[in-house]
XYZ file of N, CA and C in Angstrom:
861
model
N -11.765 30.786 30.102
C -12.725 30.163 29.180
C -12.735 30.932 27.851
N -12.730 30.203 26.714
C -12.766 30.895 25.422
C -14.046 31.705 25.253
N -13.967 32.731 24.437
C -15.135 33.574 24.194
C -16.154 32.845 23.326
N -17.393 33.350 23.337
C -18.448 32.739 22.520
C -18.090 32.771 21.033
N -17.475 33.853 20.611
C -17.100 33.987 19.204
C -16.052 32.947 18.811
N -15.076 32.706 19.700
C -14.021 31.730 19.410
C -14.591 30.311 19.350
N -15.515 29.984 20.270
C -16.113 28.642 20.279
C -16.959 28.436 19.016
N -17.740 29.454 18.650
C -18.578 29.340 17.453
C -17.734 29.190 16.188
N -16.639 29.898 16.154
C -15.730 29.802 15.004
C -15.127 28.413 14.906
N -14.806 27.836 16.058
C -14.230 26.489 16.054
C -15.263 25.450 15.642
N -16.521 25.634 16.073
C -17.580 24.709 15.658
C -17.746 24.738 14.138
N -17.728 25.928 13.561
C -17.847 26.064 12.109
C -16.679 25.379 11.393
N -15.483 25.552 11.953
C -14.295 24.936 11.353
C -14.382 23.415 11.374
N -14.827 22.845 12.498
C -14.941 21.390 12.611
C -16.029 20.863 11.673
N -17.128 21.601 11.523
C -18.189 21.187 10.593
C -17.676 21.165 9.151
N -16.875 22.154 8.791
C -16.300 22.174 7.434
C -15.352 20.991 7.231
N -14.573 20.682 8.262
C -13.667 19.528 8.180
C -14.456 18.236 8.033
N -15.567 18.130 8.754
C -16.399 16.919 8.656
C -16.974 16.756 7.257
N -17.339 17.853 6.632
C -17.837 17.769 5.254
C -16.769 17.216 4.314
N -15.522 17.652 4.524
C -14.418 17.181 3.684
C -14.171 15.692 3.905
N -14.119 15.271 5.163
C -13.849 13.854 5.464
C -14.964 12.950 4.946
N -16.211 13.413 5.037
C -17.318 12.619 4.498
C -17.213 12.492 2.974
N -16.847 13.594 2.316
C -16.692 13.550 0.859
C -15.551 12.613 0.456
N -14.436 12.681 1.197
C -13.303 11.803 0.888
C -13.659 10.341 1.120
N -14.464 10.075 2.137
C -14.908 8.694 2.386
C -15.741 8.172 1.220
N -16.644 9.008 0.717
C -17.490 8.597 -0.405
C -16.672 8.367 -1.668
N -15.695 9.239 -1.913
C -14.834 9.076 -3.085
C -14.028 7.783 -2.982
N -13.456 7.520 -1.803
C -12.672 6.298 -1.604
C -13.539 5.062 -1.724
N -14.795 5.145 -1.260
C -15.707 4.003 -1.377
C -15.972 3.666 -2.847
N -16.157 4.708 -3.662
C -16.392 4.474 -5.094
C -15.147 3.901 -5.767
N -13.978 4.455 -5.440
C -12.736 3.958 -6.042
C -12.396 2.564 -5.536
N -12.729 2.283 -4.276
C -12.452 0.959 -3.716
C -13.215 -0.118 -4.467
N -14.433 0.176 -4.846
C -15.238 -0.817 -5.556
C -14.565 -1.211 -6.874
N -14.088 -0.222 -7.603
C -13.407 -0.528 -8.876
C -12.075 -1.232 -8.635
N -11.316 -0.764 -7.627
C -10.017 -1.374 -7.346
C -10.184 -2.824 -6.890
N -11.215 -3.080 -6.093
C -11.458 -4.442 -5.625
C -11.821 -5.363 -6.787
N -12.596 -4.848 -7.722
C -12.929 -5.647 -8.908
C -11.681 -5.976 -9.717
N -10.755 -5.022 -9.832
C -9.512 -5.271 -10.563
C -8.667 -6.330 -9.875
N -8.605 -6.275 -8.541
C -7.825 -7.272 -7.790
C -8.415 -8.664 -7.973
N -9.737 -8.766 -7.827
C -10.404 -10.069 -7.958
C -10.230 -10.624 -9.371
N -10.236 -9.741 -10.366
C -10.067 -10.195 -11.749
C -8.639 -10.648 -12.033
N -7.640 -10.050 -11.354
C -6.239 -10.379 -11.622
C -5.787 -11.648 -10.900
N -6.413 -11.984 -9.796
C -5.954 -13.120 -8.996
C -6.018 -14.470 -9.723
N -7.103 -14.811 -10.438
C -7.136 -16.117 -11.122
C -6.022 -16.284 -12.157
N -5.734 -15.215 -12.912
C -4.673 -15.304 -13.922
C -3.320 -15.544 -13.262
N -3.039 -14.802 -12.176
C -1.775 -14.982 -11.468
C -1.670 -16.389 -10.885
N -2.782 -16.897 -10.369
C -2.775 -18.243 -9.789
C -2.539 -19.304 -10.864
N -3.205 -19.169 -11.995
C -3.043 -20.159 -13.068
C -1.647 -20.105 -13.662
N -1.076 -18.905 -13.788
C 0.292 -18.785 -14.287
C 1.268 -19.457 -13.333
N 1.010 -19.314 -12.027
C 1.850 -19.989 -11.038
C 1.768 -21.504 -11.156
N 0.565 -22.027 -11.461
C 0.418 -23.475 -11.631
C 1.183 -23.976 -12.850
N 1.121 -23.210 -13.942
C 1.872 -23.595 -15.143
C 3.366 -23.571 -14.863
N 3.827 -22.524 -14.177
C 5.239 -22.416 -13.834
C 5.668 -23.570 -12.943
N 4.816 -23.930 -11.997
C 5.108 -25.045 -11.094
C 5.292 -26.347 -11.867
N 4.399 -26.602 -12.816
C 4.476 -27.847 -13.584
C 5.720 -27.865 -14.472
N 6.017 -26.747 -15.112
C 7.182 -26.702 -15.987
C 8.476 -26.850 -15.198
N 8.568 -26.133 -14.065
C 9.799 -26.184 -13.276
C 10.017 -27.551 -12.669
N 8.930 -28.253 -12.349
C 9.056 -29.578 -11.744
C 9.552 -30.608 -12.748
N 9.135 -30.450 -13.992
C 9.431 -31.481 -14.976
C 10.561 -31.094 -15.922
N 11.218 -29.981 -15.684
C 12.234 -29.521 -16.622
C 13.547 -29.282 -15.912
N 14.616 -29.404 -16.644
C 15.939 -29.080 -16.128
C 16.104 -27.571 -16.118
N 16.301 -27.001 -14.916
C 16.329 -25.544 -14.774
C 17.720 -24.963 -14.980
N 18.696 -25.786 -15.225
C 20.038 -25.268 -15.443
C 20.082 -24.471 -16.738
N 20.776 -23.358 -16.672
C 20.914 -22.508 -17.847
C 19.797 -21.486 -17.983
N 18.865 -21.450 -17.033
C 17.795 -20.448 -17.048
C 18.115 -19.424 -15.966
N 18.582 -18.233 -16.347
C 19.125 -17.275 -15.367
C 18.142 -16.865 -14.278
N 16.863 -16.707 -14.618
C 15.906 -16.211 -13.637
C 15.590 -17.230 -12.547
N 15.977 -18.495 -12.755
C 15.792 -19.527 -11.741
C 17.088 -19.861 -11.015
N 18.165 -19.295 -11.489
C 19.481 -19.650 -10.950
C 19.761 -18.877 -9.661
N 19.974 -19.618 -8.600
C 20.277 -19.003 -7.306
C 21.793 -18.898 -7.169
N 22.277 -17.680 -6.981
C 23.705 -17.458 -6.815
C 23.993 -16.882 -5.434
N 25.262 -16.705 -5.143
C 25.642 -16.160 -3.845
C 25.066 -14.762 -3.707
N 24.237 -14.582 -2.684
C 23.516 -13.323 -2.512
C 24.380 -12.316 -1.766
N 24.911 -11.357 -2.501
C 25.690 -10.282 -1.894
C 24.957 -8.937 -1.941
N 24.201 -8.726 -3.019
C 23.459 -7.463 -3.172
C 21.980 -7.782 -3.382
N 21.145 -6.965 -2.748
C 19.699 -7.198 -2.824
C 18.989 -5.898 -3.205
N 17.798 -6.053 -3.754
C 16.936 -4.921 -4.090
C 15.586 -5.142 -3.427
N 15.102 -4.121 -2.725
C 13.790 -4.177 -2.089
C 12.878 -3.154 -2.766
N 11.760 -3.631 -3.319
C 10.760 -2.760 -3.927
C 9.699 -2.459 -2.869
N 9.519 -1.181 -2.558
C 8.569 -0.754 -1.524
C 7.420 -0.019 -2.203
N 6.206 -0.529 -2.025
C 5.024 0.058 -2.660
C 4.214 0.796 -1.600
N 4.126 2.112 -1.744
C 3.290 2.925 -0.853
C 2.313 3.721 -1.718
N 1.741 4.780 -1.167
C 0.796 5.597 -1.927
C 1.416 6.956 -2.257
N 0.769 7.674 -3.153
C 1.207 9.029 -3.494
C 0.569 10.079 -2.593
N -0.538 9.718 -1.922
C -1.247 10.665 -1.072
C -1.389 10.096 0.335
N -1.631 10.997 1.266
C -1.782 10.591 2.656
C -3.244 10.463 3.054
N -3.533 10.765 4.337
C -4.882 10.679 4.896
C -5.463 9.282 4.746
N -4.637 8.269 4.995
C -5.114 6.884 4.917
C -4.650 6.082 6.134
N -4.658 6.746 7.293
C -4.318 6.049 8.526
C -2.858 5.624 8.554
N -2.626 4.404 9.035
C -1.263 3.896 9.145
C -0.797 3.115 7.937
N -1.484 3.301 6.796
C -1.171 2.529 5.583
C 0.296 2.680 5.182
N 0.757 3.918 5.032
C 2.137 4.157 4.588
C 3.144 3.937 5.710
N 2.779 4.351 6.925
C 3.712 4.212 8.049
C 4.034 2.743 8.315
N 3.047 1.875 8.209
C 3.269 0.451 8.467
C 4.224 -0.157 7.447
N 4.067 0.225 6.173
C 4.952 -0.303 5.128
C 6.379 0.220 5.326
N 6.514 1.511 5.637
C 7.843 2.091 5.830
C 8.546 1.459 7.031
N 7.803 1.199 8.102
C 8.385 0.534 9.266
C 8.801 -0.892 8.925
N 7.984 -1.578 8.129
C 8.339 -2.938 7.708
C 9.588 -2.927 6.831
N 9.720 -1.908 5.972
C 10.908 -1.789 5.124
C 12.151 -1.557 5.978
N 12.062 -0.676 6.958
C 13.211 -0.422 7.840
C 13.555 -1.666 8.656
N 12.542 -2.398 9.071
C 12.788 -3.632 9.815
C 13.500 -4.665 8.936
N 13.077 -4.770 7.683
C 13.732 -5.685 6.740
C 15.195 -5.290 6.540
N 15.446 -3.997 6.337
C 16.811 -3.523 6.105
C 17.700 -3.785 7.328
N 17.133 -3.634 8.503
C 17.906 -3.849 9.726
C 18.218 -5.326 9.924
N 17.222 -6.189 9.670
C 17.411 -7.623 9.880
C 18.327 -8.238 8.833
N 18.281 -7.738 7.599
C 19.050 -8.326 6.502
C 20.399 -7.634 6.275
N 20.711 -6.658 7.112
C 21.944 -5.884 6.904
C 23.180 -6.772 6.950
N 23.156 -7.770 7.810
C 24.323 -8.652 7.952
C 24.408 -9.692 6.844
N 23.308 -9.919 6.115
C 23.299 -10.959 5.086
C 23.789 -10.459 3.736
N 23.681 -9.137 3.493
C 24.062 -8.585 2.203
C 25.088 -7.480 2.403
N 25.948 -7.344 1.429
C 26.914 -6.247 1.484
C 26.268 -4.921 1.095
N 25.179 -4.988 0.337
C 24.481 -3.772 -0.105
C 23.013 -4.092 -0.374
N 22.130 -3.212 0.116
C 20.694 -3.339 -0.145
C 20.209 -2.024 -0.747
N 19.694 -2.092 -1.961
C 19.159 -0.907 -2.632
C 17.644 -0.913 -2.536
N 17.069 0.259 -2.750
C 15.619 0.415 -2.667
C 15.063 0.940 -3.979
N 13.920 0.402 -4.367
C 13.131 0.949 -5.463
C 11.767 1.269 -4.875
N 11.391 2.535 -4.879
C 10.138 2.944 -4.268
C 9.093 3.243 -5.334
N 7.885 2.802 -5.065
C 6.730 3.097 -5.913
C 5.747 3.855 -5.034
N 5.558 5.131 -5.326
C 4.714 5.965 -4.480
C 5.534 7.042 -3.785
N 4.978 8.232 -3.701
C 5.714 9.385 -3.168
C 5.950 9.286 -1.672
N 5.010 8.737 -0.923
C 5.124 8.713 0.535
C 6.301 7.854 0.998
N 6.485 6.706 0.382
C 7.611 5.853 0.748
C 8.939 6.486 0.396
N 8.980 7.157 -0.758
C 10.212 7.826 -1.182
C 10.569 8.959 -0.233
N 9.580 9.758 0.164
C 9.842 10.877 1.071
C 10.328 10.402 2.432
N 9.823 9.269 2.877
C 10.211 8.759 4.194
C 11.607 8.134 4.183
N 11.941 7.425 3.102
C 13.167 6.624 3.087
C 14.360 7.319 2.423
N 14.131 8.410 1.704
C 15.216 8.991 0.911
C 16.366 9.514 1.754
N 16.086 9.976 2.962
C 17.146 10.505 3.822
C 17.733 9.452 4.750
N 17.234 8.233 4.650
C 17.696 7.165 5.538
C 18.486 6.084 4.805
N 18.121 5.834 3.541
C 18.738 4.733 2.805
C 18.935 5.135 1.343
N 19.762 4.361 0.660
C 20.036 4.615 -0.758
C 18.859 4.122 -1.597
N 18.282 5.021 -2.377
C 17.170 4.672 -3.257
C 17.676 4.624 -4.690
N 17.544 3.466 -5.306
C 18.038 3.271 -6.669
C 17.141 4.019 -7.664
N 15.828 3.926 -7.468
C 14.913 4.598 -8.384
C 13.562 4.774 -7.699
N 12.819 5.777 -8.161
C 11.487 6.024 -7.603
C 10.478 6.188 -8.743
N 9.323 5.564 -8.558
C 8.201 5.738 -9.483
C 7.090 6.448 -8.725
N 6.769 7.666 -9.143
C 5.703 8.434 -8.496
C 4.577 8.680 -9.495
N 3.401 8.900 -8.952
C 2.212 9.225 -9.758
C 1.866 8.130 -10.767
N 2.099 6.878 -10.397
C 1.714 5.766 -11.272
C 0.570 4.947 -10.666
N 0.219 5.246 -9.412
C -0.785 4.444 -8.724
C -2.195 5.020 -8.860
N -2.313 6.224 -9.425
C -3.652 6.787 -9.611
C -4.447 5.949 -10.608
N -3.760 5.404 -11.597
C -4.399 4.505 -12.561
C -3.387 3.447 -12.982
N -3.122 2.457 -12.128
C -2.110 1.436 -12.454
C -2.545 0.594 -13.648
N -1.623 0.346 -14.546
C -1.918 -0.496 -15.701
C -0.774 -1.476 -15.915
N -1.028 -2.441 -16.778
C -0.054 -3.520 -16.977
C 1.222 -3.010 -17.629
N 1.124 -1.964 -18.450
C 2.314 -1.441 -19.125
C 3.323 -0.905 -18.113
N 2.833 -0.210 -17.096
C 3.732 0.309 -16.061
C 4.386 -0.839 -15.304
N 3.574 -1.851 -14.947
C 4.118 -3.010 -14.237
C 5.159 -3.731 -15.085
N 4.913 -3.847 -16.380
C 5.862 -4.515 -17.275
C 7.166 -3.726 -17.370
N 7.073 -2.387 -17.393
C 8.270 -1.556 -17.445
C 9.109 -1.739 -16.181
N 8.456 -1.713 -15.016
C 9.183 -1.910 -13.754
C 9.805 -3.296 -13.717
N 9.041 -4.302 -14.118
C 9.546 -5.673 -14.105
C 10.744 -5.835 -15.042
N 10.703 -5.203 -16.206
C 11.801 -5.316 -17.164
C 13.069 -4.684 -16.610
N 12.945 -3.533 -15.947
C 14.125 -2.895 -15.359
C 14.711 -3.756 -14.239
N 13.844 -4.353 -13.458
C 14.305 -5.219 -12.365
C 14.994 -6.466 -12.924
N 14.401 -7.057 -13.953
C 14.995 -8.256 -14.563
C 16.354 -7.931 -15.182
N 16.446 -6.800 -15.884
C 17.720 -6.405 -16.487
C 18.791 -6.199 -15.419
N 18.406 -5.580 -14.302
C 19.367 -5.395 -13.214
C 19.816 -6.708 -12.612
N 18.888 -7.658 -12.511
C 19.243 -8.979 -11.972
C 20.167 -9.734 -12.921
N 19.865 -9.689 -14.212
C 20.685 -10.404 -15.194
C 22.080 -9.792 -15.316
N 22.187 -8.473 -15.129
C 23.492 -7.823 -15.189
C 24.230 -7.877 -13.844
N 23.624 -8.609 -12.883
C 24.219 -8.838 -11.561
C 24.406 -7.547 -10.756
N 23.536 -6.570 -10.997
C 23.528 -5.397 -10.127
C 23.015 -5.762 -8.741
N 22.182 -6.776 -8.662
C 21.725 -7.341 -7.394
C 21.421 -8.814 -7.621
N 21.511 -9.584 -6.537
C 21.395 -11.038 -6.625
C 20.032 -11.554 -6.177
N 19.327 -10.753 -5.409
C 17.980 -11.125 -4.973
C 17.086 -9.887 -4.992
N 15.804 -10.100 -5.317
C 14.854 -8.990 -5.404
C 13.614 -9.356 -4.594
N 13.180 -8.424 -3.753
C 11.977 -8.616 -2.939
C 11.022 -7.457 -3.199
N 9.738 -7.715 -3.004
C 8.731 -6.654 -3.116
C 7.887 -6.641 -1.846
N 7.666 -5.449 -1.317
C 6.940 -5.257 -0.059
C 5.736 -4.357 -0.335
N 4.560 -4.836 0.013
C 3.340 -4.064 -0.274
C 2.226 -4.462 0.687
N 1.167 -3.665 0.692
C -0.042 -3.971 1.468
C -0.987 -4.776 0.603
N -1.273 -6.002 1.008
C -2.238 -6.820 0.280
C -3.645 -6.542 0.812
N -4.603 -6.433 -0.088
C -5.984 -6.124 0.294
C -6.679 -7.382 0.795
N -7.230 -7.289 2.001
C -8.032 -8.378 2.556
C -9.484 -7.955 2.738
N -9.674 -6.792 3.340
C -11.014 -6.223 3.504
C -10.859 -4.726 3.707
N -11.978 -4.030 3.842
C -11.922 -2.589 4.060
C -11.172 -2.272 5.344
N -11.314 -3.125 6.344
C -10.697 -2.878 7.647
C -9.334 -3.521 7.798
N -8.943 -4.359 6.861
C -7.727 -5.159 7.055
C -6.844 -5.132 5.810
N -5.568 -4.836 6.022
C -4.543 -4.931 4.978
C -3.362 -5.710 5.549
N -2.867 -6.658 4.774
C -1.751 -7.490 5.217
C -0.454 -7.022 4.574
N 0.543 -6.748 5.402
C 1.872 -6.406 4.876
C 2.495 -7.675 4.309
N 2.801 -7.657 3.020
C 3.256 -8.856 2.310
C 4.646 -8.640 1.740
N 5.541 -9.575 2.035
C 6.903 -9.564 1.488
C 7.064 -10.792 0.600
N 7.369 -10.559 -0.680
C 7.486 -11.643 -1.644
C 8.834 -11.555 -2.350
N 9.470 -12.708 -2.542
C 10.721 -12.745 -3.297
C 10.383 -12.855 -4.784
N 10.864 -11.888 -5.553
C 10.622 -11.897 -7.000
C 11.709 -12.655 -7.754
N 12.960 -12.394 -7.402
C 14.098 -12.999 -8.101
C 15.146 -13.444 -7.089
N 15.816 -14.571 -7.329
C 15.477 -15.553 -8.369
C 14.121 -16.175 -8.093
N 13.444 -16.591 -9.132
C 12.097 -17.135 -8.983
C 12.170 -18.486 -8.287
N 11.369 -18.635 -7.256
C 11.265 -19.905 -6.541
C 9.909 -20.499 -6.893
N 9.858 -21.538 -7.746
C 8.566 -22.114 -8.133
C 7.829 -22.650 -6.913
N 6.500 -22.572 -6.907
C 5.732 -23.124 -5.783
C 5.981 -24.606 -5.620
N 5.846 -25.076 -4.401
C 6.058 -26.501 -4.133
C 5.018 -27.313 -4.886
N 5.495 -28.251 -5.677
C 4.596 -29.048 -6.506
C 3.983 -30.180 -5.694
N 2.683 -30.378 -5.880
C 2.004 -31.476 -5.207
C 2.094 -32.725 -6.078
N 2.382 -33.839 -5.414
C 2.504 -35.095 -6.144
C 1.122 -35.594 -6.550
N 0.974 -35.967 -7.803
C -0.281 -36.511 -8.308
C -0.069 -37.970 -8.673
N -1.061 -38.801 -8.315
C -0.937 -40.231 -8.598
C -0.902 -40.497 -10.100
N -1.774 -39.846 -10.817
C -1.831 -40.054 -12.271
C -1.689 -38.698 -12.951
N -0.496 -38.143 -12.861
C -0.252 -36.827 -13.456
C -0.265 -36.941 -14.977
N -1.022 -36.122 -15.658
C -1.068 -36.198 -17.125
C 0.244 -35.736 -17.741
N 0.560 -36.309 -18.861
C 1.749 -35.914 -19.608
C 1.325 -34.935 -20.705
N 2.025 -33.811 -20.777
C 1.705 -32.790 -21.764
C 2.770 -32.777 -22.849
N 2.342 -32.441 -24.034
C 3.270 -32.232 -25.130
C 3.490 -30.732 -25.270
N 4.752 -30.337 -25.283
C 5.083 -28.909 -25.313
C 5.698 -28.544 -26.654
N 5.256 -27.457 -27.195
C 5.825 -26.930 -28.430
C 5.924 -25.416 -28.287
N 7.079 -24.813 -28.229
C 8.412 -25.441 -28.301
C 8.735 -26.218 -27.019
N 10.016 -26.378 -26.728
C 10.426 -27.210 -25.601
C 10.055 -26.562 -24.279
N 10.156 -27.358 -23.187
C 9.833 -26.855 -21.854
C 10.775 -25.721 -21.463
N 12.046 -25.863 -21.804
C 13.012 -24.817 -21.476
C 12.685 -23.501 -22.156
N 12.303 -23.572 -23.428
C 11.938 -22.358 -24.154
C 10.682 -21.719 -23.566
N 9.726 -22.551 -23.186
C 8.515 -22.022 -22.564
C 8.827 -21.325 -21.245
N 9.727 -21.914 -20.468
C 10.112 -21.298 -19.192
C 10.735 -19.925 -19.417
N 11.590 -19.825 -20.425
C 12.243 -18.541 -20.707
C 11.229 -17.466 -21.082
N 10.103 -17.872 -21.678
C 9.064 -16.913 -22.043
C 8.139 -16.603 -20.869
N 7.842 -17.624 -20.074
C 6.857 -17.468 -18.999
C 7.442 -16.749 -17.797
N 8.723 -16.966 -17.499
C 9.309 -16.392 -16.284
C 9.256 -14.865 -16.260
N 9.656 -14.157 -17.336
C 9.489 -12.695 -17.304
C 8.029 -12.273 -17.163
N 7.132 -13.018 -17.822
C 5.710 -12.720 -17.694
C 5.246 -12.904 -16.257
N 5.790 -13.902 -15.585
C 5.447 -14.155 -14.180
C 5.853 -12.968 -13.299
N 7.034 -12.406 -13.543
C 7.489 -11.240 -12.768
C 6.571 -10.048 -13.025
N 6.216 -9.826 -14.283
C 5.324 -8.719 -14.628
C 3.978 -8.861 -13.908
N 3.446 -10.073 -13.905
C 2.152 -10.305 -13.262
C 2.247 -10.089 -11.755
N 3.352 -10.518 -11.145
C 3.522 -10.331 -9.704
C 3.588 -8.846 -9.345
N 4.305 -8.065 -10.152
C 4.402 -6.621 -9.898
C 3.036 -5.963 -10.108
N 2.354 -6.338 -11.187
C 1.040 -5.759 -11.474
C 0.037 -6.092 -10.372
N 0.083 -7.316 -9.903
C -0.824 -7.711 -8.827
C -0.525 -6.937 -7.547
N 0.765 -6.728 -7.251
C 1.142 -5.963 -6.056
C 0.616 -4.531 -6.141
N 0.697 -3.920 -7.335
C 0.177 -2.562 -7.513
C -1.333 -2.509 -7.294
N -2.044 -3.486 -7.867
C -3.501 -3.513 -7.708
C -3.896 -3.745 -6.257
N -3.204 -4.671 -5.597
C -3.505 -4.951 -4.192
C -3.257 -3.712 -3.338
N -2.146 -3.020 -3.613
C -1.798 -1.841 -2.820
C -2.816 -0.725 -3.015
N -3.267 -0.519 -4.254
C -4.247 0.537 -4.523
C -5.567 0.234 -3.813
N -6.029 -1.017 -3.896
C -7.273 -1.385 -3.206
C -7.126 -1.232 -1.696
N -5.986 -1.648 -1.157
C -5.748 -1.518 0.282
C -5.690 -0.054 0.696
N -5.102 0.795 -0.164
C -5.029 2.228 0.141
C -6.418 2.847 0.253
N -7.298 2.540 -0.700
C -8.641 3.106 -0.664
C -9.427 2.567 0.532
N -9.212 1.296 0.875
C -9.874 0.747 2.055
C -9.400 1.438 3.327
N -8.083 1.662 3.421
C -7.527 2.340 4.602
C -8.005 3.783 4.682
N -8.054 4.481 3.539
C -8.510 5.881 3.547
C -9.999 5.959 3.891
N -10.767 5.026 3.378
C -12.196 5.016 3.691
C -12.411 4.824 5.188
N -11.677 3.910 5.787
C -11.788 3.666 7.225
C -11.321 4.875 8.022
N -10.198 5.475 7.602
C -9.655 6.635 8.319
C -10.605 7.829 8.248
N -11.189 8.066 7.076
C -12.095 9.200 6.933
C -13.412 8.977 7.685
N -13.853 7.727 7.743
C -15.043 7.424 8.533
C -14.788 7.684 10.011
N -13.628 7.267 10.489
C -13.264 7.527 11.884
C -13.129 9.024 12.150
N -12.538 9.750 11.202
C -12.381 11.197 11.364
C -13.737 11.900 11.404
N -14.686 11.446 10.583
C -16.022 12.041 10.582
C -16.722 11.809 11.914
N -16.586 10.608 12.457
C -17.197 10.319 13.754
C -16.561 11.158 14.859
N -15.254 11.311 14.811
C -14.574 12.143 15.813
C -15.002 13.606 15.700
N -15.198 14.075 14.463
C -15.642 15.457 14.261
C -17.045 15.665 14.820
N -17.921 14.676 14.591
C -19.285 14.774 15.142
C -19.261 14.828 16.664
N -18.413 13.989 17.255
C -18.294 13.994 18.717
C -17.734 15.328 19.220
N -16.759 15.873 18.510
C -16.170 17.147 18.920
C -17.183 18.286 18.784
N -18.008 18.246 17.737
C -19.034 19.279 17.560
C -20.020 19.255 18.729
N -20.375 18.048 19.169
C -21.279 17.928 20.304
C -20.686 18.537 21.570
N -19.412 18.259 21.818
C -18.760 18.806 23.008
C -18.631 20.331 22.921
N -18.278 20.827 21.733
C -18.134 22.280 21.571
C -19.483 22.992 21.683
N -20.525 22.349 21.168
C -21.863 22.947 21.279
C -22.290 23.046 22.741
N -22.017 21.980 23.501
C -22.321 22.010 24.931
C -21.528 23.106 25.643
N -20.244 23.233 25.283
C -19.404 24.293 25.868
C -19.923 25.676 25.491
N -20.370 25.802 24.221
C -20.910 27.091 23.755
C -22.181 27.464 24.530
N -23.066 26.486 24.729
C -24.314 26.755 25.445
C -24.047 27.125 26.911
N -23.095 26.451 27.523
C -22.753 26.779 28.906
C -22.156 28.181 29.010
N -21.273 28.520 28.078
C -20.665 29.851 28.099
C -21.722 30.930 27.846
N -22.639 30.621 26.919
C -23.714 31.583 26.617
C -24.623 31.775 27.829
N -24.933 30.667 28.510
C -25.773 30.751 29.704
C -25.071 31.549 30.808
N -23.763 31.317 30.958
C -23.008 32.055 31.970
C -22.977 33.542 31.656
N -22.835 33.875 30.352
C -22.812 35.284 29.959
C -24.158 35.951 30.225
N -25.260 35.234 29.927
C -26.593 35.791 30.177
C -26.822 35.988 31.678
N -26.418 34.993 32.468
C -26.569 35.091 33.924
C -25.784 36.281 34.476
N -24.572 36.451 33.932
C -23.748 37.579 34.389
C -24.411 38.916 34.063
N -24.971 39.040 32.853
C -25.640 40.282 32.468
C -26.858 40.550 33.352
N -27.634 39.490 33.644
C -28.791 39.661 34.517
C -28.378 40.122 35.913
N -27.299 39.523 36.415
C -26.811 39.919 37.740
C -26.382 41.370 37.743
N -25.747 41.821 36.655
C -25.328 43.220 36.570
C -26.522 44.165 36.519
N -27.566 43.742 35.784
C -28.772 44.575 35.696
C -29.462 44.684 37.061
N -29.600 43.531 37.736
C -30.246 43.521 39.050
C -29.455 44.351 40.058
N -28.108 44.203 39.996
C -27.270 44.976 40.930
C -27.419 46.468 40.675
N -27.500 46.847 39.377
C -27.673 48.262 39.044
C -29.000 48.803 39.529
N -30.043 47.967 39.362
C -31.367 48.391 39.819
C -31.424 48.553 41.335
N -30.804 47.622 42.030
C -30.784 47.702 43.487
C -30.013 48.922 43.966
N -28.922 49.244 43.266
C -28.133 50.409 43.672
C -28.903 51.707 43.463
N -29.747 51.744 42.411
C -30.559 52.941 42.158
C -31.620 53.112 43.238
N -32.225 51.965 43.635
C -33.229 52.014 44.697
C -32.604 52.483 46.005
N -31.413 51.977 46.294
C -30.757 52.337 47.554
C -30.362 53.789 47.567
């Protein structure tokens, strides 16, 4: 049985750990509120841009527009979005496993699959297993549209120069504090959403032409998709960390209770032993 000093030291250590986990939970809760507001604010714009793209692609000749042109897919790029920090449960592990599953399933379809990682955890996990084309670290602490536009521009340039024929992005989409959905989306070539037939569809006048508008909107669409993925991933990360730290705090409280009970039992046993020694000594003196 451990000594009283060792048990007391362990109780103190667990209490200090519980203080840290509670503080991290509170910090994540505050950051989650802001991240969730950013996600909710970005969704309507992305949805409306998709509707405009759908209408233009349905009514326009897409030939000659490179970002819509589907070619023989020999090389692919997978963008994996993870976090820069840990202590968020299975948030990063689930994405990395999904990335490895994608690479394994698609290995026969492409001659080469490259990786672009956003976040340090994904890069550290995948760098010794697969070829990583580029890594973006320390950009998720405060994601902004400029960073998303830079990533999107590099991806578009690589697609246009035929460095890869298809581009996918893999990230955790935020659903609730307790739930994150692993989402795989094809970025390039752009596949417009299925258009719904309208009985009396209005006719719009476009200036400049529909083709010119598509050439301007398509890169913007990629930028918005990347930016939305970053925002969703950040909100999901804070939700996962908040849940993980709450669970850790509860486990620490339970462990403190068990250690306290063990400490009291050991202390009682030590007192009983001392009393027995005193009584035995007294009896021996009498005898």
